[in-house]
Tab-separated table of C-alpha atoms and ligand atoms in Angstrom:
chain	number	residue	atom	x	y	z
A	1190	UNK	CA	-2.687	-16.387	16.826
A	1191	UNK	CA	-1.957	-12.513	15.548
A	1192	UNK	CA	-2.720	-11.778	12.556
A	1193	UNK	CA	-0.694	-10.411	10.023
A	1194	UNK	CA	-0.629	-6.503	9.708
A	1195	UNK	CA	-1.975	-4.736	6.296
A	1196	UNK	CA	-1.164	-1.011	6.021
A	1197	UNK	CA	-1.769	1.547	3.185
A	1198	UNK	CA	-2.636	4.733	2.656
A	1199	UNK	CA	-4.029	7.283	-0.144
A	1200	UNK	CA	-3.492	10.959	-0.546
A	1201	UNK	CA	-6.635	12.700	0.224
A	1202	UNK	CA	-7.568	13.648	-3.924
A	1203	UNK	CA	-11.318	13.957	-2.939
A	1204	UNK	CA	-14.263	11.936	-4.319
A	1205	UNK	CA	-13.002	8.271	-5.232
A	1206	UNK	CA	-13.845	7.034	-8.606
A	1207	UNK	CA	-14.008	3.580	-10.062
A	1208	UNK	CA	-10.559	3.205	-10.404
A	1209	UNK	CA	-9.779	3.665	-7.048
A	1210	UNK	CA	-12.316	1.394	-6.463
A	1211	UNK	CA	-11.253	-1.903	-8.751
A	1212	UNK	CA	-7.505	-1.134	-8.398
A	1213	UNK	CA	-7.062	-0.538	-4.489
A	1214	UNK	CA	-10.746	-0.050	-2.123
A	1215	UNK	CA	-11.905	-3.658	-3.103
A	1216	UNK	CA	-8.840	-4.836	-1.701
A	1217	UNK	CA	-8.880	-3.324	0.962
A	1218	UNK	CA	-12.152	-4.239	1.832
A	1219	UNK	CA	-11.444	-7.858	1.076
A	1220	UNK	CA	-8.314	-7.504	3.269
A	1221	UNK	CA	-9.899	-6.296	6.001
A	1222	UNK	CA	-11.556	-9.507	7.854
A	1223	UNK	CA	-8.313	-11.846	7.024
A	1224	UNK	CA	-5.784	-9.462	8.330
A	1225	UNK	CA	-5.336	-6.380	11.406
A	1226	UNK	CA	-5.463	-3.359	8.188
A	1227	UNK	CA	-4.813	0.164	9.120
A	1228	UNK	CA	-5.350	2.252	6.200
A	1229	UNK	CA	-4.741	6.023	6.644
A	1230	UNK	CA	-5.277	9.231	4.667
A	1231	UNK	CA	-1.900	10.396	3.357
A	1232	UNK	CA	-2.416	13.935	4.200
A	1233	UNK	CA	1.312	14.998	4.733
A	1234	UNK	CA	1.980	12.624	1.714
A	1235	UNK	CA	-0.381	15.611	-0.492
A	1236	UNK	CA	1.430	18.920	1.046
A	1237	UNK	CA	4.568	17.147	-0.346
A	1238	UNK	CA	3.275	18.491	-4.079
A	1239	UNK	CA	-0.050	20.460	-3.041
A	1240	UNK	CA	1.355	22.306	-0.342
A	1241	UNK	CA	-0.203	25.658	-1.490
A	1242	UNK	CA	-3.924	24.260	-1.418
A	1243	UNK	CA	-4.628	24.016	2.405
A	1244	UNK	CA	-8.555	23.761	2.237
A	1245	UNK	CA	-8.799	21.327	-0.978
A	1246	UNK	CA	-7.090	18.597	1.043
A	1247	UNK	CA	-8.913	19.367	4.277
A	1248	UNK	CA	-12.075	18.905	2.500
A	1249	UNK	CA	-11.113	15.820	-0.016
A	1250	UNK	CA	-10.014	13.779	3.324
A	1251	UNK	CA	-13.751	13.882	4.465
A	1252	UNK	CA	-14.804	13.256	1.109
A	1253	UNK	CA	-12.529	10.149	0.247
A	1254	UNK	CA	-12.967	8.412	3.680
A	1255	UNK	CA	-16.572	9.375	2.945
A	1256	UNK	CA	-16.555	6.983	-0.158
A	1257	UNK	CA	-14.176	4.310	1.741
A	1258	UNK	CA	-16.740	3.681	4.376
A	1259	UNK	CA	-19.672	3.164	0.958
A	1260	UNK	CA	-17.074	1.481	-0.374
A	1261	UNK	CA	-17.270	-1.201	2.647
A	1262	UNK	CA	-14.487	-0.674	4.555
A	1263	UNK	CA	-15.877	-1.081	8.113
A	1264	UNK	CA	-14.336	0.465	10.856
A	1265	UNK	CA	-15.065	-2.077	13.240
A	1266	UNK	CA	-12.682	-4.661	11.265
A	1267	UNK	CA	-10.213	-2.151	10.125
A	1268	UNK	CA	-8.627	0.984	11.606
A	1269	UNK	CA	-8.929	4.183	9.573
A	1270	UNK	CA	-7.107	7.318	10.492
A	1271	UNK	CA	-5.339	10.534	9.259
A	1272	UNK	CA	-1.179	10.781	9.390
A	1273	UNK	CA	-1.217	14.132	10.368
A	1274	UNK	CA	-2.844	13.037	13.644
A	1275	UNK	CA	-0.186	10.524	14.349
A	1276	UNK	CA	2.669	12.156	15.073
A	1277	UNK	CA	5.008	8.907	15.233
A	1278	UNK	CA	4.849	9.105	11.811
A	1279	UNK	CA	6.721	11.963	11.603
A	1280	UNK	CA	9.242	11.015	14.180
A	1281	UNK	CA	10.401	8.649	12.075
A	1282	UNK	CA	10.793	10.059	9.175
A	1283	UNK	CA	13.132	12.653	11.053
A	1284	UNK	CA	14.722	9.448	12.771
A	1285	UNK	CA	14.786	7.418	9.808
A	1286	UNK	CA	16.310	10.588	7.886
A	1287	UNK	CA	19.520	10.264	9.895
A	1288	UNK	CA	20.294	7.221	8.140
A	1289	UNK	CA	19.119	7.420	5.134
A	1290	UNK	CA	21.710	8.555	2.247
A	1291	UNK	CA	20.427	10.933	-0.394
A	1292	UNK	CA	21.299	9.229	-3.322
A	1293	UNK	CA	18.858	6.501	-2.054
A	1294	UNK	CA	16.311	9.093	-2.329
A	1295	UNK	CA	17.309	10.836	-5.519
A	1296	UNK	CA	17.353	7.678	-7.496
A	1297	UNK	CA	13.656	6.549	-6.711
A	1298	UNK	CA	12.768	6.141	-10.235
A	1299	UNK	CA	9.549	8.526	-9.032
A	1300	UNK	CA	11.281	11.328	-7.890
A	1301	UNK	CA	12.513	12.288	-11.339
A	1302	UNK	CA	9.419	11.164	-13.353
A	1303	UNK	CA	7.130	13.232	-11.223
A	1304	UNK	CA	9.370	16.530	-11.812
A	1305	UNK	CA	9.156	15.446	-15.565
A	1306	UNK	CA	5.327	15.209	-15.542
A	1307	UNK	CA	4.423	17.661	-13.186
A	1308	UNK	CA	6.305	20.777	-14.683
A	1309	UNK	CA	3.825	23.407	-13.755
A	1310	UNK	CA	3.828	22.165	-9.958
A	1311	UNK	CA	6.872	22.920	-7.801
A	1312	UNK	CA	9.254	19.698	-6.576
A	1313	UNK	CA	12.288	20.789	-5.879
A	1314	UNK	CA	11.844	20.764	-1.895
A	1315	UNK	CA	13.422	18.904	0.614
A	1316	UNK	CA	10.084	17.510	1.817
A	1317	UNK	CA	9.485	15.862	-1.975
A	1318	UNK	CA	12.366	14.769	-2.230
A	1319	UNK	CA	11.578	12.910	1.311
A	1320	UNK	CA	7.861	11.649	-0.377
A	1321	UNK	CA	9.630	7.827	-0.405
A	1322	UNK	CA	11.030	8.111	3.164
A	1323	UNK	CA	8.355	9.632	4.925
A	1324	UNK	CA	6.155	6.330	3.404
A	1325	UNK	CA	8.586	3.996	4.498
A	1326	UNK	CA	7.947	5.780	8.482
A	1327	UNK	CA	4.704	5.183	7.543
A	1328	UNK	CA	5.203	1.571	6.860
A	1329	UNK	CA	7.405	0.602	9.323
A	1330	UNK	CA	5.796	2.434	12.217
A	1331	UNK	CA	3.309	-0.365	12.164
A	1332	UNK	CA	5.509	-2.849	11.548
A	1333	UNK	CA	3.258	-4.578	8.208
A	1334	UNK	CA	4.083	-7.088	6.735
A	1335	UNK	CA	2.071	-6.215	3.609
A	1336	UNK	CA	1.299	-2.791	1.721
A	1337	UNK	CA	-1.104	-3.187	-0.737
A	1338	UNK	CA	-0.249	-0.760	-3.434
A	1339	UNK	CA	-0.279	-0.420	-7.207
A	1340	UNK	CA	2.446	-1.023	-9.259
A	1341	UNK	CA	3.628	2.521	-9.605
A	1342	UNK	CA	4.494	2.097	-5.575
A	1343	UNK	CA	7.224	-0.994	-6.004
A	1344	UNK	CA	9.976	1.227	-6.026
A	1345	UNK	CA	8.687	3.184	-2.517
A	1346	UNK	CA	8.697	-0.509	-1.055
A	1347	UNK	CA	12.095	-1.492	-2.496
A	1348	UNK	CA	13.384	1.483	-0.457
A	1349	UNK	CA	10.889	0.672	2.413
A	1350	UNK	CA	13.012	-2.186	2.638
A	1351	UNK	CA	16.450	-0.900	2.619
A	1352	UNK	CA	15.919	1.598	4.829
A	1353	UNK	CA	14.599	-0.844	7.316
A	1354	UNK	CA	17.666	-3.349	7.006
A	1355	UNK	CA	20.093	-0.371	7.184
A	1356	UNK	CA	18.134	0.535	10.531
A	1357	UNK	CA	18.022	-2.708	11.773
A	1358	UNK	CA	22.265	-3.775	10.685
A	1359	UNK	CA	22.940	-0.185	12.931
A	1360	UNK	CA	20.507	-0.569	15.773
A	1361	UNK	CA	19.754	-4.087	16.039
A	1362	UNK	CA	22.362	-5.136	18.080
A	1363	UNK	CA	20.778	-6.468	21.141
A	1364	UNK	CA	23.047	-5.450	24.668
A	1365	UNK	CA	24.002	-8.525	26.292
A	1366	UNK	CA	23.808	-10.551	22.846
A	1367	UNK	CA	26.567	-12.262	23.155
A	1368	UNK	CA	27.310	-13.047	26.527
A	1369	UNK	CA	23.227	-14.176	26.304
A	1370	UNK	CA	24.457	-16.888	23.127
A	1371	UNK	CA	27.885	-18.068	24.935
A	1372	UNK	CA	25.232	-19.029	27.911
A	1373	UNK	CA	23.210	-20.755	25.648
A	1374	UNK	CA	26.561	-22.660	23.897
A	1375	UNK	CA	27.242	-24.005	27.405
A	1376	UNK	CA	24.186	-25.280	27.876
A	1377	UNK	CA	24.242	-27.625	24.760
A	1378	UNK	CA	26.923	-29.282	26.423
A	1379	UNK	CA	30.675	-29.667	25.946
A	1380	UNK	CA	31.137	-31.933	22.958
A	1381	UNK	CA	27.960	-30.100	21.393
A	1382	UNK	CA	29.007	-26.538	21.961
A	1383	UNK	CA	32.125	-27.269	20.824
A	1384	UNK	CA	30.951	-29.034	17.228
A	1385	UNK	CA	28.581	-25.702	17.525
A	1386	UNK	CA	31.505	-23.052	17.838
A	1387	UNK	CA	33.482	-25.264	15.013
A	1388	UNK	CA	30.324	-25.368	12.698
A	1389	UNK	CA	29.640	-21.482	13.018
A	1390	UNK	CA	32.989	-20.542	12.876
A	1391	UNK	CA	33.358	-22.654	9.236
A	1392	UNK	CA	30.289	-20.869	7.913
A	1393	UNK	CA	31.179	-17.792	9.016
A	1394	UNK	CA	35.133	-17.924	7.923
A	1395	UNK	CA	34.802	-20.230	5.599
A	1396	UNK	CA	31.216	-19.523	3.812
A	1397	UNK	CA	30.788	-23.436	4.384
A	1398	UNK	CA	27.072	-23.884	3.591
A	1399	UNK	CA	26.901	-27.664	4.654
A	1400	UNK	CA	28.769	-26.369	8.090
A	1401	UNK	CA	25.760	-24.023	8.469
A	1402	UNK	CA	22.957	-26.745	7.959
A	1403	UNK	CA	24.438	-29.062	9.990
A	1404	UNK	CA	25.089	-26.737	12.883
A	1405	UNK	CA	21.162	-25.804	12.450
A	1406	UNK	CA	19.935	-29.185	13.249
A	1407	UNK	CA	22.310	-29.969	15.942
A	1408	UNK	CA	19.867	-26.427	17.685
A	1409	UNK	CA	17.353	-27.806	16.508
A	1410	UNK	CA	17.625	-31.342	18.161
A	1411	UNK	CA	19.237	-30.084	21.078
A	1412	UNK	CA	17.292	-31.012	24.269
A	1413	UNK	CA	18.875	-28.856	26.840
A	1414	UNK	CA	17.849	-25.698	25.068
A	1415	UNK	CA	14.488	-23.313	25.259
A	1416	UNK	CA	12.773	-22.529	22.526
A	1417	UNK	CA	13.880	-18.971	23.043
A	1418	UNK	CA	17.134	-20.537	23.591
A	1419	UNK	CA	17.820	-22.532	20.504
A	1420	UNK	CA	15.771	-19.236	18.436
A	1421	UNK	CA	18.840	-17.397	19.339
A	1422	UNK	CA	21.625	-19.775	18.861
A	1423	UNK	CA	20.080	-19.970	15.442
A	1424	UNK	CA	19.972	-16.251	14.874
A	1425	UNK	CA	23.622	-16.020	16.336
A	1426	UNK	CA	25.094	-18.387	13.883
A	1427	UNK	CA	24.728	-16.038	11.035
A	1428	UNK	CA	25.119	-13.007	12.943
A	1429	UNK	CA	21.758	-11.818	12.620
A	1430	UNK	CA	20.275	-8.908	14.357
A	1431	UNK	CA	17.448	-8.288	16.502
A	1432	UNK	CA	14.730	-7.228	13.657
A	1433	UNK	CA	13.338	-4.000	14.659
A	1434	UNK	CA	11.252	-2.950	11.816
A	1435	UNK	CA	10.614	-5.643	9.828
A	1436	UNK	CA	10.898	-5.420	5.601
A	1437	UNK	CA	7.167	-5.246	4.418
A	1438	UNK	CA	6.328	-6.546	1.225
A	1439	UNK	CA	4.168	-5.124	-1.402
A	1440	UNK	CA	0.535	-6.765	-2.301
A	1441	UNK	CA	0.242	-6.656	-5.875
A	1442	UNK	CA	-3.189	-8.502	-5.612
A	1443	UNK	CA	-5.642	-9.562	-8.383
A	1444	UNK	CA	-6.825	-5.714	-8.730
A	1445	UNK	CA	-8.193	-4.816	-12.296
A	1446	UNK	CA	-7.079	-2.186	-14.115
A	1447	UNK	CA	-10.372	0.403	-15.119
A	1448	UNK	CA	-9.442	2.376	-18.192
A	1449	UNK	CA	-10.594	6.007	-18.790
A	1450	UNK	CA	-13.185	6.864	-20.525
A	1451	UNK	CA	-10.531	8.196	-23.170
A	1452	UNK	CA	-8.806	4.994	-23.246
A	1453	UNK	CA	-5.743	6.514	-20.677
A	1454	UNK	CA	-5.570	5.381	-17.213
A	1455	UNK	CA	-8.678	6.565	-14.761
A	1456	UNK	CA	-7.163	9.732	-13.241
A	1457	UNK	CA	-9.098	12.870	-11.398
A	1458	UNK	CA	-6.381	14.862	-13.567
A	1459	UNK	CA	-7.427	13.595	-17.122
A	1460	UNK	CA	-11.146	14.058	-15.829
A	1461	UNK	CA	-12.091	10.922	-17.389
A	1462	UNK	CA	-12.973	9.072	-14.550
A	1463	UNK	CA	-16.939	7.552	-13.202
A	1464	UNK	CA	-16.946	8.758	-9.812
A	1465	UNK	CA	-18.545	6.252	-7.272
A	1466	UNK	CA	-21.227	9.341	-6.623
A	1467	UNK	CA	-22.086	9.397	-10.314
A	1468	UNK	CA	-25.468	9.475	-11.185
A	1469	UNK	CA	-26.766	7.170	-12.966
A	1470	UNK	CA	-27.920	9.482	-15.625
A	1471	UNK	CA	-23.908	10.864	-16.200
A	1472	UNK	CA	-22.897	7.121	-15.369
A	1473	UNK	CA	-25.155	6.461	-18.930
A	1474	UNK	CA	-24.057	9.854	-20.408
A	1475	UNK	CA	-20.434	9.165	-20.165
A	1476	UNK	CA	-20.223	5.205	-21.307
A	1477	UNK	CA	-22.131	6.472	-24.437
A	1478	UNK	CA	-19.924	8.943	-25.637
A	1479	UNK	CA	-16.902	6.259	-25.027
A	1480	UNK	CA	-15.094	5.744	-28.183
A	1481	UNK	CA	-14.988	2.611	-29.498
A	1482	UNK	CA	-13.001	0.532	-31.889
A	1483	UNK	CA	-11.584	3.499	-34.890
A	1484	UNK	CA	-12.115	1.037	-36.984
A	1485	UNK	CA	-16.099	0.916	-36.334
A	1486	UNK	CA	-16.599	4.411	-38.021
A	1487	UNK	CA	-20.025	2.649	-39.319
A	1488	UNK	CA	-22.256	0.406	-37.511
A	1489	UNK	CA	-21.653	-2.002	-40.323
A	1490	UNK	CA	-17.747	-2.019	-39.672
A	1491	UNK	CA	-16.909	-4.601	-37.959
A	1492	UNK	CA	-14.662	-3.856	-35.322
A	1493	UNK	CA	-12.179	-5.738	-32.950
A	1494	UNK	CA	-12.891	-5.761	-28.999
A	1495	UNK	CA	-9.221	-5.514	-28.242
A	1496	UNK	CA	-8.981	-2.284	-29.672
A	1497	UNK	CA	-11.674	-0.948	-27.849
A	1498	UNK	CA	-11.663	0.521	-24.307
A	1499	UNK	CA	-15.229	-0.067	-23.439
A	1500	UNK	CA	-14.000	-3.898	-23.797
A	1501	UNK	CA	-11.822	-3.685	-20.440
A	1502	UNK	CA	-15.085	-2.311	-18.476
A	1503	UNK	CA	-16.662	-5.741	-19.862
A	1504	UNK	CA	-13.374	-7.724	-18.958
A	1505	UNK	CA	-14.252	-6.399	-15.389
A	1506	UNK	CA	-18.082	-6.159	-15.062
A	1507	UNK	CA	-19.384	-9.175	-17.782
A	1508	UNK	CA	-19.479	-12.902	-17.457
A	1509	UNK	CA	-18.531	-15.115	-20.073
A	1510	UNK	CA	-21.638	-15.268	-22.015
A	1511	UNK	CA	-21.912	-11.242	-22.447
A	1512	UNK	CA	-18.256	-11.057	-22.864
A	1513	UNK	CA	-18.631	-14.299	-26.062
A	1514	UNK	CA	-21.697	-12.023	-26.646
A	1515	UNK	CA	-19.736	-8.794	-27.320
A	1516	UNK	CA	-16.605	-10.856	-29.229
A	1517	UNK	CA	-19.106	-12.037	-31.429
A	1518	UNK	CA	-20.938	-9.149	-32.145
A	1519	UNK	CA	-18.252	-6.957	-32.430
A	1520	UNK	CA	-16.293	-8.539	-34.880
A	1521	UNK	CA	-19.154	-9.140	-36.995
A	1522	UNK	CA	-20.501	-5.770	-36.822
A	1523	UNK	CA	-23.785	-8.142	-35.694
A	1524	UNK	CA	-24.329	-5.700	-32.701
A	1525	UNK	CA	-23.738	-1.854	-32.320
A	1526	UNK	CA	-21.849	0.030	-30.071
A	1527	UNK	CA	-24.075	1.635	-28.341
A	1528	UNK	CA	-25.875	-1.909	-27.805
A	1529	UNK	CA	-22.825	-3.395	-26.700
A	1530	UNK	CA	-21.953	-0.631	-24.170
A	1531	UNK	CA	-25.564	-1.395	-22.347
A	1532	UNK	CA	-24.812	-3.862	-20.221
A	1533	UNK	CA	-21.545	-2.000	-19.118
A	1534	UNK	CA	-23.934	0.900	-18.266
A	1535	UNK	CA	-26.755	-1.419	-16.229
A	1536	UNK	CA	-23.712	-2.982	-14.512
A	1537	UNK	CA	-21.959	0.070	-13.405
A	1538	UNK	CA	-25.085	1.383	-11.625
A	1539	UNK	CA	-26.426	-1.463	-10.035
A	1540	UNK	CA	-22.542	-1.614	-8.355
A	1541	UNK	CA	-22.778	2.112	-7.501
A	1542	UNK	CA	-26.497	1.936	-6.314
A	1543	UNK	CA	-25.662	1.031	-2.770
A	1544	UNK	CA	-22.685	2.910	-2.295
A	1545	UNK	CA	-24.857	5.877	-3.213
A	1546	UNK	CA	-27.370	5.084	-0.680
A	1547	UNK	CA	-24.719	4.493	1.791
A	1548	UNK	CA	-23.372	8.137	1.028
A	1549	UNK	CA	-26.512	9.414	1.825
A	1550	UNK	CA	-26.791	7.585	4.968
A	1551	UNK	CA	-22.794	8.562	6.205
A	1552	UNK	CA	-23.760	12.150	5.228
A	1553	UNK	CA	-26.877	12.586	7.312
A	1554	UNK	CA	-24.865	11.866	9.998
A	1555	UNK	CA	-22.783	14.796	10.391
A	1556	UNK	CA	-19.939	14.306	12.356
A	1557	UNK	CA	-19.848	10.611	11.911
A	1558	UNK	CA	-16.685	10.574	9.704
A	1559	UNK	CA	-14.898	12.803	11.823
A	1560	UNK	CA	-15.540	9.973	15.020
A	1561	UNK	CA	-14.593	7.303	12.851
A	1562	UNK	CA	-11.377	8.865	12.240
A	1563	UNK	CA	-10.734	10.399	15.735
A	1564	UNK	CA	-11.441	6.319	16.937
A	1565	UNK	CA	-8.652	5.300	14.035
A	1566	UNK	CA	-5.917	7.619	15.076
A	1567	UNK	CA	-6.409	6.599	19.057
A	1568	UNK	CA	-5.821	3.383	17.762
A	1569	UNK	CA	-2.823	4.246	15.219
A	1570	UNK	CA	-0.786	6.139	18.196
A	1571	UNK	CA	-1.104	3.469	20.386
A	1572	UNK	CA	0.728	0.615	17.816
A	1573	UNK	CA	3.067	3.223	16.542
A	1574	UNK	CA	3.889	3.867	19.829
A	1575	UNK	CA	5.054	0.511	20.554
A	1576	UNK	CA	7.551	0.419	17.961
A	1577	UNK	CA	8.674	4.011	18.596
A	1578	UNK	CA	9.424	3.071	22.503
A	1579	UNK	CA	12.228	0.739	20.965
A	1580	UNK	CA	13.326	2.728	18.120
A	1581	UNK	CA	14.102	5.655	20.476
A	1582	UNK	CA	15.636	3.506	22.618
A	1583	UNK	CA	17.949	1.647	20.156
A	1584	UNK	CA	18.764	5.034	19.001
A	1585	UNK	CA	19.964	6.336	22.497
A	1586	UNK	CA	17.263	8.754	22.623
A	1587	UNK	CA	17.056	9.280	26.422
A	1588	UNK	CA	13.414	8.700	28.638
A	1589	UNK	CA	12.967	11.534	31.032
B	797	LIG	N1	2.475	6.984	-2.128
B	797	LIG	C1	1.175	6.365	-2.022
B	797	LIG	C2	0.373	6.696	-3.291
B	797	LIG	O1	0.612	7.686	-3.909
B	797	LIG	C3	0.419	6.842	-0.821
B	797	LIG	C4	1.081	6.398	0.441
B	797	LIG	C5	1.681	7.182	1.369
B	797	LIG	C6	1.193	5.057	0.896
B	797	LIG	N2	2.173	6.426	2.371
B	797	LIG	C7	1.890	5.126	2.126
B	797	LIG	C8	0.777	3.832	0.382
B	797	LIG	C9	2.202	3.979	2.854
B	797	LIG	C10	1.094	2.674	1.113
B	797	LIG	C11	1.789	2.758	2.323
B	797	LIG	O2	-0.512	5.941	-3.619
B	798	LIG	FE1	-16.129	-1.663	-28.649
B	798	LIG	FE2	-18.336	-3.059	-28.257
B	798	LIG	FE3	-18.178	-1.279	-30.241
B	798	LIG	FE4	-16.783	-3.528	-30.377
B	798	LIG	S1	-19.005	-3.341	-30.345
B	798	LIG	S2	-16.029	-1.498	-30.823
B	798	LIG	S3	-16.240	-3.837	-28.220
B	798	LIG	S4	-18.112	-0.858	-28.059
C-alpha cells in the first residue's frame, strides 16, 4: 500500500530555534516514518521579500537543514531538498499563473498584512504578490495530501485548493470520457443501463439526491462491470473530472506554541528566541532574565502562573507534579521565580544536549549537507516530474 504524501517547506531564516522546533521540526520528524515527507527549503519563497540579501539565504539554507538533520529528520525516511533546484516548481507556478485570477491573490488575507507589518521592506512586486501561488506549485507538484503548517498558512492552503479545482474543472476532462462511460452503460445491461441513464439524468436535471444514491448502488452491485469500470460510471454520474492535482489539506497537528522570552511569539526578528545551538550557559542566562508574573514585583507577592510566560515553557517541558509544583508555589509566593524557572532551564538543555552534539558531528563532515540535499532534489525532480508529464499534457503543451 502507498503511503500518503507529507510536504512542507521553510524559508531558509538561518539557525532554527525552539520554536521552530515545538511548532513545526517535531512534526516533521514524527511524520516522517508514517508517511512518504518531502520537506524542502523555501529558497525562492525568501527572494520573494529578501531579494536584495543573496549570501544571507545561501548561507541560512546550510545552516537550517543543518539543525533539521540534529533535529532528527533522517534523510533515509524523508526526502530533503532545495526549490531552487527543482525547477518543476517553477513551471508551475508559471502554468498555474495562467489560471489563476488576481483578485484570488490580492485577497490572501497575508498579502496585505505583510505590507502592513513589513513597511521598511519592499512588497509591491509581482513575485510577492505570487508568494501564495508559487506554494500552491509547490504543493501540488507532489501531489500531498497533507501540508503541515502553522496556522498563519490556512489561508495559502485555502487557495492551494482552489487553484487546484479550477485546474482540474479546465483540464480534467479525460479524451475519450464519454464514449469510455456509454461503453461501460452497455455493459450493465439493457434494463440496468437504462434505470442508470434515468437515475443520472434525475440527479443531474433534477438535483434528485435519492436518484443519485440509488443509481450508486445499482454500480456498485453490478456484476458485469470492472472495478475500473464501475469507478468510472460512478465518477460519470456527477460529472466529475479526472483529478489531476489533488486538494491537499493542512496538518494543524498537536504542535505547542513556545513563547518568547518577552512574552511575544518566538521570532528571529524580535530576537527573543533559544536557538537549538544555545549554550547552555545563554540557555540559563536568558530563562533568568524572563519576566515573570508583574504582579510578583517581590518574592513575597504571590503571583498567578497564567500571567506568566515562563509558565507556557513548563506547559511544554514539565509533568504534572512540577507543573502542581509551580501552581502551588506561585500563587502562594511559597517558591521564587528564579526557583521556579530551574527546572525549565535543566529541561531545555538536556533536550538541546544531543542536538548540539549532533551539530558537531554534521559539521565535521564538510560537505555532508550539501549530499544530503543534492540526494533530496534527485529525488524531488523525479515525483514532480510525474505530475508535470500530465499537466503539460492536459495543457496542450506539445512533446518534441
Ligand atoms: N509559506 C511557508 C511559511 O512561511 C513556507 C512554504 C513555502 C511552504 N512553500 C510551502 C509551507 C509549501 C508548506 C508548503 O512558513
Ligand atoms: Fe512565573 Fe514561576 Fe514566577 Fe509564578 S513563580 S511568576 S509561574 S516564574
Amino acid at each position: 500500500m502507498s503511503k500518503d504524501r507529507v510536504l512542507s517547506g521553510m524559508r531558509p531564516t538561518g539557525f532554527m530555534h525552539l520554536g521552530h522546533y515545538h511548532g513545526a521540526l517535531k512534526n516533521w520528524v514524527s511524520l516522517q516514518s508514517q508517511h512518504e515527507c518531502f520537506y524542502f527549503v523555501a529558497d525562492w519563497h525568501a527572494l520573494t521579500s529578501h531579494y536584495d540579501d543573496p549570501r544571507v539565504i545561501e548561507q541560512s539554507t546550510f545552516d537550517m537543514v543543518t539543525d533539521w538533520l540534529a533535529a532528527g529528520l533522517d534523510p533515509n525516511q524523508c526526502t530533503i531538498f532545495l526549490q531552487s533546484q527543482v525547477p518543476q516548481h517553477a513551471e508551475l507556478t508559471v502554468l498555474l499563473g495562467m489560471i489563476t485570477p488576481l483578485g484570488w491573490l490580492e485577497r490572501v488575507p497575508t498579502y496585505k498584512e505583510q505590507q502592513e507589518n513589513l513597511k521598511e521592506k519592499d512588497l509591491t512586486t509581482y513575485g510577492f504578490l505570487g508568494y501564495p501561488l508559487m506554494q500552491a506549485a509547490d504543493i501540488v507538484v507532489y501531489r500531498a495530501q497533507h501540508v503541515p503548517v502553522g496556522e498563519d498558512q490556512v489561508s495559502h492552503l485555502e487557495i492551494t485548493r482552489e487553484i487546484a479545482r479550477r485546474f482540474n474543472h479546465i483540464y480534467g476532462r479525460e479524451p475519450g470520457f464519454e464514449e469510455k462511460a456509454a461503453a461501460a452503460v452497455k455493459k450493465l445491461g439493457g434494463k440496468l443501463g437504462k434505470r442508470y441513464e434515468a437515475m443520472k439524468t434525475a440527479y443531474n436535471q433534477d438535483g434528485n439526491a435519492e436518484a443519485l444514491a440509488q443509481a450508486k448502488a445499482l454500480v456498485a452491485a453490478a456484476g458485469s462491470l470492472s472495478n475500473a469500470e464501475k469507478d468510472m460510471l460512478q465518477a460519470f454520474l456527477t460529472g466529475a473530472r479526472k483529478t489531476i492535482l489533488p486538494e491537499p489539506q493542512a496538518l494543524l497537528t498537536p504542535t505547542s506554541k513556545i513563547i518568547g522570552l518577552d512574552g511575544r511569539k518566538m521570532s528571529k526578528s524580535y530576537g527573543n528566541g533559544i536557538d537549538l545551538r544555545e549554550p547552555p550557559a545563554a540557555v540559563e542566562q536568558k530563562i533568568k532574565r524572563m519576566p515573570t508574573d508583574p504582579k510578583r514585583a517581590r518574592r513575597t507577592d504571590p503571583g498567578n502562573p497564567d500571567d506568566c510566560p515562563v509558565w507556557t515553557l513548563h506547559q511544554v517541558y514539565s509533568n504534572d507534579d512540577t507543573k502542581a509544583w509551580v501552581r502551588q508555589g506561585c500563587t502562594t509566593a511559597g517558591i521564587g521565580c528564579l526557583e521556579c524557572k530551574q527546572p525549565v532551564i535543566d529541561a531545555v538543555n538536556a533536550e538541546l544536549a544531543p542536538m548540539q552534539a549532533r551539530i558537531r558531528e554534521i559539521e565535521a563532515k564538510p560537505g555532508y549537507v550539501k549530499e544530503v540535499l543534492a540526494a533530496g532534489c534527485v529525488r524531488a525532480r523525479e515525483a514532480a516530474e510525474a505530475t508535470m508529464l500530465e499537466v503539460r499534457q492536459a495543457m496542450g503543451l506539445a512533446k518534441v
